[in-house]
Coordinates of C-alpha atoms in Angstrom, one line a residue:
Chain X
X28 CA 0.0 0.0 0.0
X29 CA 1.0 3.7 -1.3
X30 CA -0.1 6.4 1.4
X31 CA 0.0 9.9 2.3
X32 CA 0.0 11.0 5.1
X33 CA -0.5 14.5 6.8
X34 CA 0.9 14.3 10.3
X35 CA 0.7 16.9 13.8
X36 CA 4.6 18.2 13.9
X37 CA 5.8 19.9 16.6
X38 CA 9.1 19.8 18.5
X39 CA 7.9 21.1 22.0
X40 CA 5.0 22.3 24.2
X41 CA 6.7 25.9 23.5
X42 CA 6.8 25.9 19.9
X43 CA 4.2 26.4 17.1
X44 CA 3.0 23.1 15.5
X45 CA 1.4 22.5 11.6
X46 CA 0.5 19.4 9.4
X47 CA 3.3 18.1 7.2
X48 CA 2.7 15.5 4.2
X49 CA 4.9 12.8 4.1
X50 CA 4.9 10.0 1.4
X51 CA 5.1 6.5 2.6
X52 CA 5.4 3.0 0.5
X53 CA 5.1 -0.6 1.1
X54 CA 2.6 -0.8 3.5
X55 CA 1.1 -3.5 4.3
X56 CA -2.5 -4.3 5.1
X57 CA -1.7 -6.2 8.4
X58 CA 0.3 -3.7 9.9
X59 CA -1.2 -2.0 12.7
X60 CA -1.4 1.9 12.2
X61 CA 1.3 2.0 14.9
X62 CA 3.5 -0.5 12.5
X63 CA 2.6 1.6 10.1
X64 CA 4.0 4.8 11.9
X65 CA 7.0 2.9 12.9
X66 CA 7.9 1.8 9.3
X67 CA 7.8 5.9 8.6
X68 CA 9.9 6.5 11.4
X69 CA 12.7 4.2 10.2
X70 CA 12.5 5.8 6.5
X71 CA 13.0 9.6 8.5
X72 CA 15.8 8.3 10.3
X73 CA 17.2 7.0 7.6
X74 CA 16.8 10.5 5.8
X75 CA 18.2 12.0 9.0
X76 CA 14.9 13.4 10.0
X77 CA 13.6 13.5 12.9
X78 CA 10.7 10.6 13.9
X79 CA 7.4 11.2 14.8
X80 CA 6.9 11.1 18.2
X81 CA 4.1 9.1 19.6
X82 CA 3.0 7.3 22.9
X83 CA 2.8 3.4 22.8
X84 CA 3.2 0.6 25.8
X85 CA 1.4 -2.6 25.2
X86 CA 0.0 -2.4 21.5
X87 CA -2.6 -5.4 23.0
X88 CA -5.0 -2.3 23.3
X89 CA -4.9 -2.9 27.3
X90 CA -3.1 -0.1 28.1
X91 CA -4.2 3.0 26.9
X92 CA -1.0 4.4 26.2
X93 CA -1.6 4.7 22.4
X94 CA -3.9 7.4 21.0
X95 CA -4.1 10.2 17.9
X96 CA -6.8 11.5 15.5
X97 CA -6.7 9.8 12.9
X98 CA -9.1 11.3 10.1
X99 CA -10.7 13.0 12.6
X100 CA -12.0 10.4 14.3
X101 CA -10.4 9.6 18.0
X102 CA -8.3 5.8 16.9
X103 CA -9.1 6.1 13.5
X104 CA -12.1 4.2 12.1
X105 CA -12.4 1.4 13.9
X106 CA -14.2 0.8 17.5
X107 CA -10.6 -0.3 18.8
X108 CA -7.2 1.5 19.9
X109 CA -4.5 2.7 18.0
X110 CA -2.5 -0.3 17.9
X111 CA -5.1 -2.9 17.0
X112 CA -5.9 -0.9 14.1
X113 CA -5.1 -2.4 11.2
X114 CA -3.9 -0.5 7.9
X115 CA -6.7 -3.0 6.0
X116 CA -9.5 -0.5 6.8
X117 CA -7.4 1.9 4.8
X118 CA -7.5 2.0 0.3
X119 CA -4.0 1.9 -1.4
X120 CA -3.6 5.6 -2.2
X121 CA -5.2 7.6 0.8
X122 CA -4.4 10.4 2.5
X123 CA -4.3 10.2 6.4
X124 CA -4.7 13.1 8.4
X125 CA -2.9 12.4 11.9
X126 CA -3.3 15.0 15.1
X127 CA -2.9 14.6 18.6
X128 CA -5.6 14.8 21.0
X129 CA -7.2 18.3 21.2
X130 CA -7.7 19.6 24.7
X131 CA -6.9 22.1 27.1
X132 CA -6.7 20.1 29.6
X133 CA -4.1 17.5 27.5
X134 CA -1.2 20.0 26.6
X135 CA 1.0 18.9 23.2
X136 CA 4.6 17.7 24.4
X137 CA 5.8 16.8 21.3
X138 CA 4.2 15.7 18.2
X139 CA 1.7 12.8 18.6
X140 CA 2.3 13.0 22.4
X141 CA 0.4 14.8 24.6
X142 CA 0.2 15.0 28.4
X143 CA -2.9 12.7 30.6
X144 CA -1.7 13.7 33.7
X145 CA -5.2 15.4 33.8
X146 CA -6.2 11.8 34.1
X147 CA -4.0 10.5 37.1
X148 CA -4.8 13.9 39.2
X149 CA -8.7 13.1 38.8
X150 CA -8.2 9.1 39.6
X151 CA -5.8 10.8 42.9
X152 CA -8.7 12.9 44.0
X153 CA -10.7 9.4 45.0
X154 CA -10.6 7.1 42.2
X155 CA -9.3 4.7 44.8
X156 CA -10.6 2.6 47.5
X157 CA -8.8 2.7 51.2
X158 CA -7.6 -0.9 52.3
X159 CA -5.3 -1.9 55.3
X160 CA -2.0 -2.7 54.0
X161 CA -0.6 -6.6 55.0
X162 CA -1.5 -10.0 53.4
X163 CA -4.1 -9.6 50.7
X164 CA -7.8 -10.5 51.9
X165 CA -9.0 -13.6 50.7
X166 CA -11.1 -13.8 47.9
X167 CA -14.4 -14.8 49.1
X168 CA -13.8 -12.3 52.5
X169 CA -16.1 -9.9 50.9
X170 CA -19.2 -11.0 49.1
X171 CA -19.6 -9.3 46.1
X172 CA -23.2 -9.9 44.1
X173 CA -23.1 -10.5 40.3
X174 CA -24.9 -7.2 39.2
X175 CA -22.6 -5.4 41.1
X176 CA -19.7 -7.3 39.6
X177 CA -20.9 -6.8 36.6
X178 CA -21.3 -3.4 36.8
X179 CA -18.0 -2.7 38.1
X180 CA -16.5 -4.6 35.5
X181 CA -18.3 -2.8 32.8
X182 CA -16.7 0.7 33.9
X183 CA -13.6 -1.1 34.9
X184 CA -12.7 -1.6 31.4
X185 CA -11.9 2.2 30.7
X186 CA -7.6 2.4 30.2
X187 CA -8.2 5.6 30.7
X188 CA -6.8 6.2 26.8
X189 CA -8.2 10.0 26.3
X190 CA -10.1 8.9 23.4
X191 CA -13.3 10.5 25.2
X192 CA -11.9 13.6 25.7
X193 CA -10.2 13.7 22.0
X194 CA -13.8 13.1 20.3
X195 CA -15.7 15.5 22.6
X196 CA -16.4 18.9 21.1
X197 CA -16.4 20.0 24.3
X198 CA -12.8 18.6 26.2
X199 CA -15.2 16.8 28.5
X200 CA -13.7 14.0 30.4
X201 CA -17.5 13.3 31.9
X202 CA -17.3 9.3 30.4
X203 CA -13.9 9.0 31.6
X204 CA -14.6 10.2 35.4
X205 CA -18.0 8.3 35.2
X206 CA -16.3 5.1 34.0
X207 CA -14.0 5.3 37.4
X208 CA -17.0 6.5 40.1
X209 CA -19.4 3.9 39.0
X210 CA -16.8 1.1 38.9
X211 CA -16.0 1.8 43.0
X212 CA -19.5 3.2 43.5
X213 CA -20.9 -0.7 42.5
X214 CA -18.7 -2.7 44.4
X215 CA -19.2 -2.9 48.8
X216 CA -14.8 -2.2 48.9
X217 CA -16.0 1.2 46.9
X218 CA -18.9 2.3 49.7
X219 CA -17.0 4.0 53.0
X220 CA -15.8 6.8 50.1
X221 CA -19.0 6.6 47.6
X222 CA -20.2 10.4 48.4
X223 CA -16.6 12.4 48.5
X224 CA -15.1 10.1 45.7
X225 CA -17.5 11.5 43.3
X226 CA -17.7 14.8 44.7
X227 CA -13.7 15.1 44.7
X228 CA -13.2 13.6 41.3
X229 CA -15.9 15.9 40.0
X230 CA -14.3 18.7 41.1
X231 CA -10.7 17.9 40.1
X232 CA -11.8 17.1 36.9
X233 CA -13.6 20.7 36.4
X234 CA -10.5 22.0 37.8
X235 CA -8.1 20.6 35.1
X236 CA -9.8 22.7 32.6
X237 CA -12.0 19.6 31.2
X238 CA -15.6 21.2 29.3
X239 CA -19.1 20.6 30.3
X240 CA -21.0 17.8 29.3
X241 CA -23.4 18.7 26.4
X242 CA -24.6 15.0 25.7
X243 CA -23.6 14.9 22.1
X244 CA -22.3 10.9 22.6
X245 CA -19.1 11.4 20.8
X246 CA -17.4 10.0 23.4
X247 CA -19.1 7.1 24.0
X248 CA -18.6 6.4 20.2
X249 CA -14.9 6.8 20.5
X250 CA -14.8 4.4 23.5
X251 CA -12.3 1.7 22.5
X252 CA -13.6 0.1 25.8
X253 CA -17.6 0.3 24.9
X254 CA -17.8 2.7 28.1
X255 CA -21.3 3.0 27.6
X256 CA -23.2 6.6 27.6
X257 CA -25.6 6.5 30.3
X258 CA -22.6 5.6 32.5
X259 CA -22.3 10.3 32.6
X260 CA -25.9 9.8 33.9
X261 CA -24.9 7.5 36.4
X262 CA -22.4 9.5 37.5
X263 CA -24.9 12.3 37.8
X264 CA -27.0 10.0 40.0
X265 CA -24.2 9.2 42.4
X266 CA -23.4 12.8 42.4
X267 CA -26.9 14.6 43.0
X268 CA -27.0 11.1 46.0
X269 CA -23.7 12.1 47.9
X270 CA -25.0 16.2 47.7
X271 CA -28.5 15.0 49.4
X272 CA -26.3 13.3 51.7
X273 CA -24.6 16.5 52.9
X274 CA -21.4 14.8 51.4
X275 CA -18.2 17.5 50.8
X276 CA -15.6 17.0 48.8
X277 CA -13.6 16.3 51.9
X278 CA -13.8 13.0 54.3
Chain B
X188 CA -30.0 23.7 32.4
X189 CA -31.9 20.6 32.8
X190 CA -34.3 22.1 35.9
X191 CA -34.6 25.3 34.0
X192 CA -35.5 23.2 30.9
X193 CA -37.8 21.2 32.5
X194 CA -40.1 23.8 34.1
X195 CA -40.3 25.9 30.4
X196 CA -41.5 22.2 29.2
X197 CA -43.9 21.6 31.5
X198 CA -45.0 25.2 30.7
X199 CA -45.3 24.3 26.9
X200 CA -47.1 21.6 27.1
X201 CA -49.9 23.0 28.7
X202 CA -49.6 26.0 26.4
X203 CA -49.9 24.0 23.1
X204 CA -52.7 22.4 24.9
X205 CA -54.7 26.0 25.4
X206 CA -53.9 27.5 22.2
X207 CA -56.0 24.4 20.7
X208 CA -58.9 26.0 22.3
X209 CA -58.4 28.1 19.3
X210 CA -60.6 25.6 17.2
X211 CA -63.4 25.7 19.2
X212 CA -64.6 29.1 18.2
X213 CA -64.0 32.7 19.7
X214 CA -66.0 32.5 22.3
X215 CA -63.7 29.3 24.1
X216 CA -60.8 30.6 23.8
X217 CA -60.9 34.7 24.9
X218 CA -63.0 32.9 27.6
X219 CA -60.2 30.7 28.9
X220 CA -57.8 33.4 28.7
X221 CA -60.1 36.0 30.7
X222 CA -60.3 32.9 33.4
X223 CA -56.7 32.5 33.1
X224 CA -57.1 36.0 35.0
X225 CA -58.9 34.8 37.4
X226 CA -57.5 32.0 38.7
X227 CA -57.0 31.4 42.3
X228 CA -59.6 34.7 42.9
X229 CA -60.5 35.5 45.4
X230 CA -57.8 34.0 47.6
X231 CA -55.6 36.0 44.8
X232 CA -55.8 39.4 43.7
X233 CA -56.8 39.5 40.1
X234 CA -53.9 38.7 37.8
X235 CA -51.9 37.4 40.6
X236 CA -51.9 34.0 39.0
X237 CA -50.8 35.1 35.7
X238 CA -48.1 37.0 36.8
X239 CA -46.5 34.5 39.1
X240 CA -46.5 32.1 36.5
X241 CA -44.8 35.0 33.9
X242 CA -42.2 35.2 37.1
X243 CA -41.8 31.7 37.0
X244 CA -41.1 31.3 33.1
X245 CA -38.7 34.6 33.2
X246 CA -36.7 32.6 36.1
X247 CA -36.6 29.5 34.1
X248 CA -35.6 31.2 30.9
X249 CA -32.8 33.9 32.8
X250 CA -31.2 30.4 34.4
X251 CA -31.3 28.5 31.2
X252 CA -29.6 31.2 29.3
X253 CA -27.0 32.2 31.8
X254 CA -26.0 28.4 32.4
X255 CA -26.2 27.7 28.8
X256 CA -23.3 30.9 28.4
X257 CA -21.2 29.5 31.4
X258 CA -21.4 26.0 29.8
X259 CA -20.0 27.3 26.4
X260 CA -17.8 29.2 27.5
X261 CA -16.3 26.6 29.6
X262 CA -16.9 23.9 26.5
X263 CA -14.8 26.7 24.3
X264 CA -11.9 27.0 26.5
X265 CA -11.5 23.3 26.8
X266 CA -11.2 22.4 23.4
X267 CA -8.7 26.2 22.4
X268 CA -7.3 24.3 19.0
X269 CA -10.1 22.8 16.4
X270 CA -8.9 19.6 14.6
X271 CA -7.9 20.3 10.9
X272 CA -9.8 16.9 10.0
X273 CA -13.6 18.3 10.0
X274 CA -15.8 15.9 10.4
X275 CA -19.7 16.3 11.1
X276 CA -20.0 15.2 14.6
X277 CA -23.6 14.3 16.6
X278 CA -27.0 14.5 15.4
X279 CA -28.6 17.7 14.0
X280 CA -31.1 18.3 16.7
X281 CA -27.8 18.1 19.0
X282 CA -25.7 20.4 16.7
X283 CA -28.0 23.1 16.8
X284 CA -29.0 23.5 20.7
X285 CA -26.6 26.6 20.8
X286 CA -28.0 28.7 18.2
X287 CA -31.1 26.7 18.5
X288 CA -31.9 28.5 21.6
X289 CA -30.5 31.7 20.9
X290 CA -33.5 31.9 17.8
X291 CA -35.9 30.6 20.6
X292 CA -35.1 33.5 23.2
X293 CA -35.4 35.8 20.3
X294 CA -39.1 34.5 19.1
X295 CA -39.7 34.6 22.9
X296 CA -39.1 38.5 23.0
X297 CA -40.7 38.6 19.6
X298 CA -44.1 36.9 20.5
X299 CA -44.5 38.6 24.0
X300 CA -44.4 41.8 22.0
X301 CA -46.7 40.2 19.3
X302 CA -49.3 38.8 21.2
X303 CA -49.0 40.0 24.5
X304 CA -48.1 43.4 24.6
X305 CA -49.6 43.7 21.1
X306 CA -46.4 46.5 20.4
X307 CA -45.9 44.7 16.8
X308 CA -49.1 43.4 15.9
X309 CA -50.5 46.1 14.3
X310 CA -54.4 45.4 14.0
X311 CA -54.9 43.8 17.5
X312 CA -56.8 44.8 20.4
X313 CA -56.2 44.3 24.2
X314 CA -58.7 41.8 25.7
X315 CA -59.7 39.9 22.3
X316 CA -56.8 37.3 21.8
X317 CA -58.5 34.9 19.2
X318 CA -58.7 37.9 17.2
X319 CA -55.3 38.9 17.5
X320 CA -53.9 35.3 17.1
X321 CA -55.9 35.8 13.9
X322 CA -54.2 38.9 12.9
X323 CA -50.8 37.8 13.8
X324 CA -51.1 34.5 11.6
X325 CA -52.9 36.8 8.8
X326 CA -49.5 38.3 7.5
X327 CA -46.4 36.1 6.5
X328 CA -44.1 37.9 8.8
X329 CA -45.9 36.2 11.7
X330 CA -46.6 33.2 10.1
X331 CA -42.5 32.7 9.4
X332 CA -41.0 33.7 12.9
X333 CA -43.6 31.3 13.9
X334 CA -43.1 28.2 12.3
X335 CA -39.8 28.5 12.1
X336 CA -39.4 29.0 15.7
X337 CA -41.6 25.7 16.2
X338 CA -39.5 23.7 14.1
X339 CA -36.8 24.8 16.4
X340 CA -38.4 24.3 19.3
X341 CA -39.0 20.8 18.0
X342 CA -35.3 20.1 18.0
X343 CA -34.2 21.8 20.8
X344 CA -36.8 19.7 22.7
X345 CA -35.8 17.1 21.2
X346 CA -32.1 16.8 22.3
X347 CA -32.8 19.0 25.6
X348 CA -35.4 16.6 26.9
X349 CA -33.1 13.5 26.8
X350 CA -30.5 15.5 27.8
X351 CA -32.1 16.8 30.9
X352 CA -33.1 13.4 32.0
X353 CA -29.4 12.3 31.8
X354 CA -28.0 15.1 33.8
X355 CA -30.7 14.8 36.7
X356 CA -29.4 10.9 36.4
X357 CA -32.2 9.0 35.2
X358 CA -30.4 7.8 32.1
X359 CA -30.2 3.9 32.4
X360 CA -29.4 1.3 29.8
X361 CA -32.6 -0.4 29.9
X362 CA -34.6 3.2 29.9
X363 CA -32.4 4.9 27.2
X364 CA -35.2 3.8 24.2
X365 CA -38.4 4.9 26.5
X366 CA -36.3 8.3 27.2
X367 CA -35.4 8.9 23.8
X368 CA -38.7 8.0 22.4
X369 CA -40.6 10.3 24.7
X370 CA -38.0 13.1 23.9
X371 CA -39.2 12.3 20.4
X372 CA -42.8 12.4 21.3
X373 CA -42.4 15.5 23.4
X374 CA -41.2 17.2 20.1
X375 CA -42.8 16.4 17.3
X376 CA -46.0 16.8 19.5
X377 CA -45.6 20.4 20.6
X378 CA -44.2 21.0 17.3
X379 CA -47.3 20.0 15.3
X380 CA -49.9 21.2 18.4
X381 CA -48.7 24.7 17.8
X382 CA -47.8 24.9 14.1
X383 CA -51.6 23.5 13.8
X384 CA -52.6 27.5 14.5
X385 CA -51.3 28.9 12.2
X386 CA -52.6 26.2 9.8
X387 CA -55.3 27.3 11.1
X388 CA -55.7 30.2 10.3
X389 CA -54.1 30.1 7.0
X390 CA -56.4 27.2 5.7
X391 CA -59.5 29.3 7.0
X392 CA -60.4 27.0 9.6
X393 CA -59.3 29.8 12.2
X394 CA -60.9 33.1 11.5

């Protein structure tokens, strides 16, 4: 496969960015798009150029460490990551347009890469349960009922990729922060902090500079995980329950 | 937004449901809005009713505006750079809520003065609505801001009803369809109930 592509350059956080067009050849339909990238970078070193820099851990699309716009659409065209992308869903002869995640909140370090840490202050605020340190608990030690399970499980899945915030006209990170208050909020480990988890996380994530939620679904649509919509409604629920309950964003 | 919303609804609905008094004749409907001053008489003063209702709805619609500008400006300053790849994004009804109810607060300002304080409508009368309704839908000024305000008022119901539901947190996964159809409902209902004035009068059924 014969592509163009029209990739997000820019050396720093300080310095102006803009789209340049690079040619690339022999591609081949089971490459992933991060192969694909990889296979460019070579061909720049090569030329002496400098590579395109982009974030990557896994490529198993577990990890959530991939993640860039690829024809507008937050991990290209395909319900999946990045990495599990495959250059089949792409015609011999297109052009790619490649950019980084848009948001204020997500800051461009270099190229492809921007900076979550957004993410890991809002899971600090009380995306986390308090346990006694020592020998784990055994299994069984706390019943756990299959809804709930299942529940948890279903918002458990979020990597915490970006991919919501990328698709969102709006910067919100509302699926994300939902997708980590209704995973704790379902299980009995999650219920001594259930009122000033959400209320904490809420307000970190308002104060990283992450948009309102307008309900336009783009989010969910992105998902890579299948984070499902009515999980921000959820969220909602617990957060309109721990306010009735006099809860405050402290313990 | 959503509480706001709600209340200018709830306010709607029984609004499209009075103005269909309309096709019961003169009589019906100047009569339902002289009662409409007397409601609650004599425990109220005359009017009393009327106007904390008009309070109510000028609360409702001073909320929903200023939280709608706080929510877009905060929206705006999260996203500062576009993507170069445009690509159209949500549904049309949810595209347009923005300027959607910016035309809607501008019909609002433009039908008070139309049909309540009669300052544009230029052959009406206080104290004889059906008659000025009549008037009103009698040029094609009126009968323009008016149903294109309806068809707008049909989309922005349509996407704000849903969405009001979600942010109060009653979205569910197995309640999603039932919300989204009665959002549908909601809409196309209010939107034909008061374009069917209008029709109305234009067709010569009203006049």
């Amino acid at each position: 496969m014969r592509l163009t592509l029209n990739i997000w350059r820019q050396p720093d956080a300080a310095s102006p960015g803009g789209m340049h067009t690079y040619e690339l050849d022999g591609v081949s339909p089971e490459m992933s798009f991060l192969e694909m990238l990889d296979t460019l970078n070579e061909e720049l070193t090569r030329r002496g150029e400098e590579p395109v820099a982009f974030d990557h851990d896994c490529r198993e699309g577990i990890c959530g460490a991939c993640g860039m716009v690829i024809n507008g659409q937050a991990h290209g065209p395909e319900r999946t990551t990045a990495c599990q992308l495959h250059m089949r869903h792409f015609s011999d002869g297109e052009t790619i347009d490649v950019e980084p995640w848009r948001a204020a909140a997500f800051p461009v370090v270099k190229d492809l890469v921007v900076d979550r840490g957004a993410f890991d202050r809002v899971v600090g605020a009380g995306g986390y349960i308090t346990v006694p340190t020592g020998s784990a608990p055994d299994a069984h030690a706390t019943p756990v009922p299959k809804p709930a399970a299942e529940t948890a499980f279903e918002h458990a899945e979020c990597i915490g990729c970006g991919a919501c915030v990328a698709a969102c006209p709006n910067g919100s990170a509302m699926l994300f922060t939902s997708a980590k208050v209704n995973h704790l909020a379902a299980l009995p480990q999650g219920a001594p902090e259930r009122e000033s988890r959400v209320l904490r996380m809420v307000e970190q994530m308002d104060e990283e500079g992450f948009g309102g939620c307008t309900l336009t679904g783009e989010c969910a649509t992105a998902c890579p995980k299948g984070i499902p919509l009515f999980s921000i409604s959820s969220m909602n629920r617990e957060y309109l329950r721990a306010v009735r309950k006099g809860g405050e964003a402290t313990d | 937004m959503a509480v706001s919303g709600l209340i200018m609804l709830l306010y709607l609905v029984v609004h499209m449901l009075a103005n269909l008094k309309i096709f019961f004749g003169a009589a019906d409907f100047n009569g339902y809005a002289h009662w409409l001053r007397t409601v609650g008489e004599p425990f109220l003063h005359h009017e009393w009713f009327l106007w904390s209702a008009r309070l109510v709805l000028l609360a409702a619609v001073t909320a929903h505006a200023v939280s709608a500008y706080q929510l877009s400006r905060l929206d705006r300053a999260a996203r500062p750079q576009r993507y170069v790849h445009r690509r159209r994004r949500a549904s049309y009804a949810t595209r347009t809520m923005r300027w959607g109810g910016v035309i809607l607060g501008l019909f609002v300002v433009w039908h008070v003065l139309d049909l309540t304080t009669l300052t544009v409508n230029e052959r009406a009368a206080p104290g004889r609505p059906y008659e000025n309704v009549v008037a009103t839908f009698s040029t094609w000024y009126g009968n323009t801001v008016y149903l294109a305000a309806m068809l707008a008022l049909g989309l922005h119901v349509r996407h704000g009803f849903w969405s009001a539901a979600q942010t109060l947190g009653a979205g569910r996964a197995r309640r999603d369809r039932v919300l989204k159809a009665t959002a549908n409902v909601l809409a196309a209902v209010l939107t034909l109930g008061f374009v069917s004035v209008p029709v109305g009068v234009m067709t010569g059924l009203v006049g």
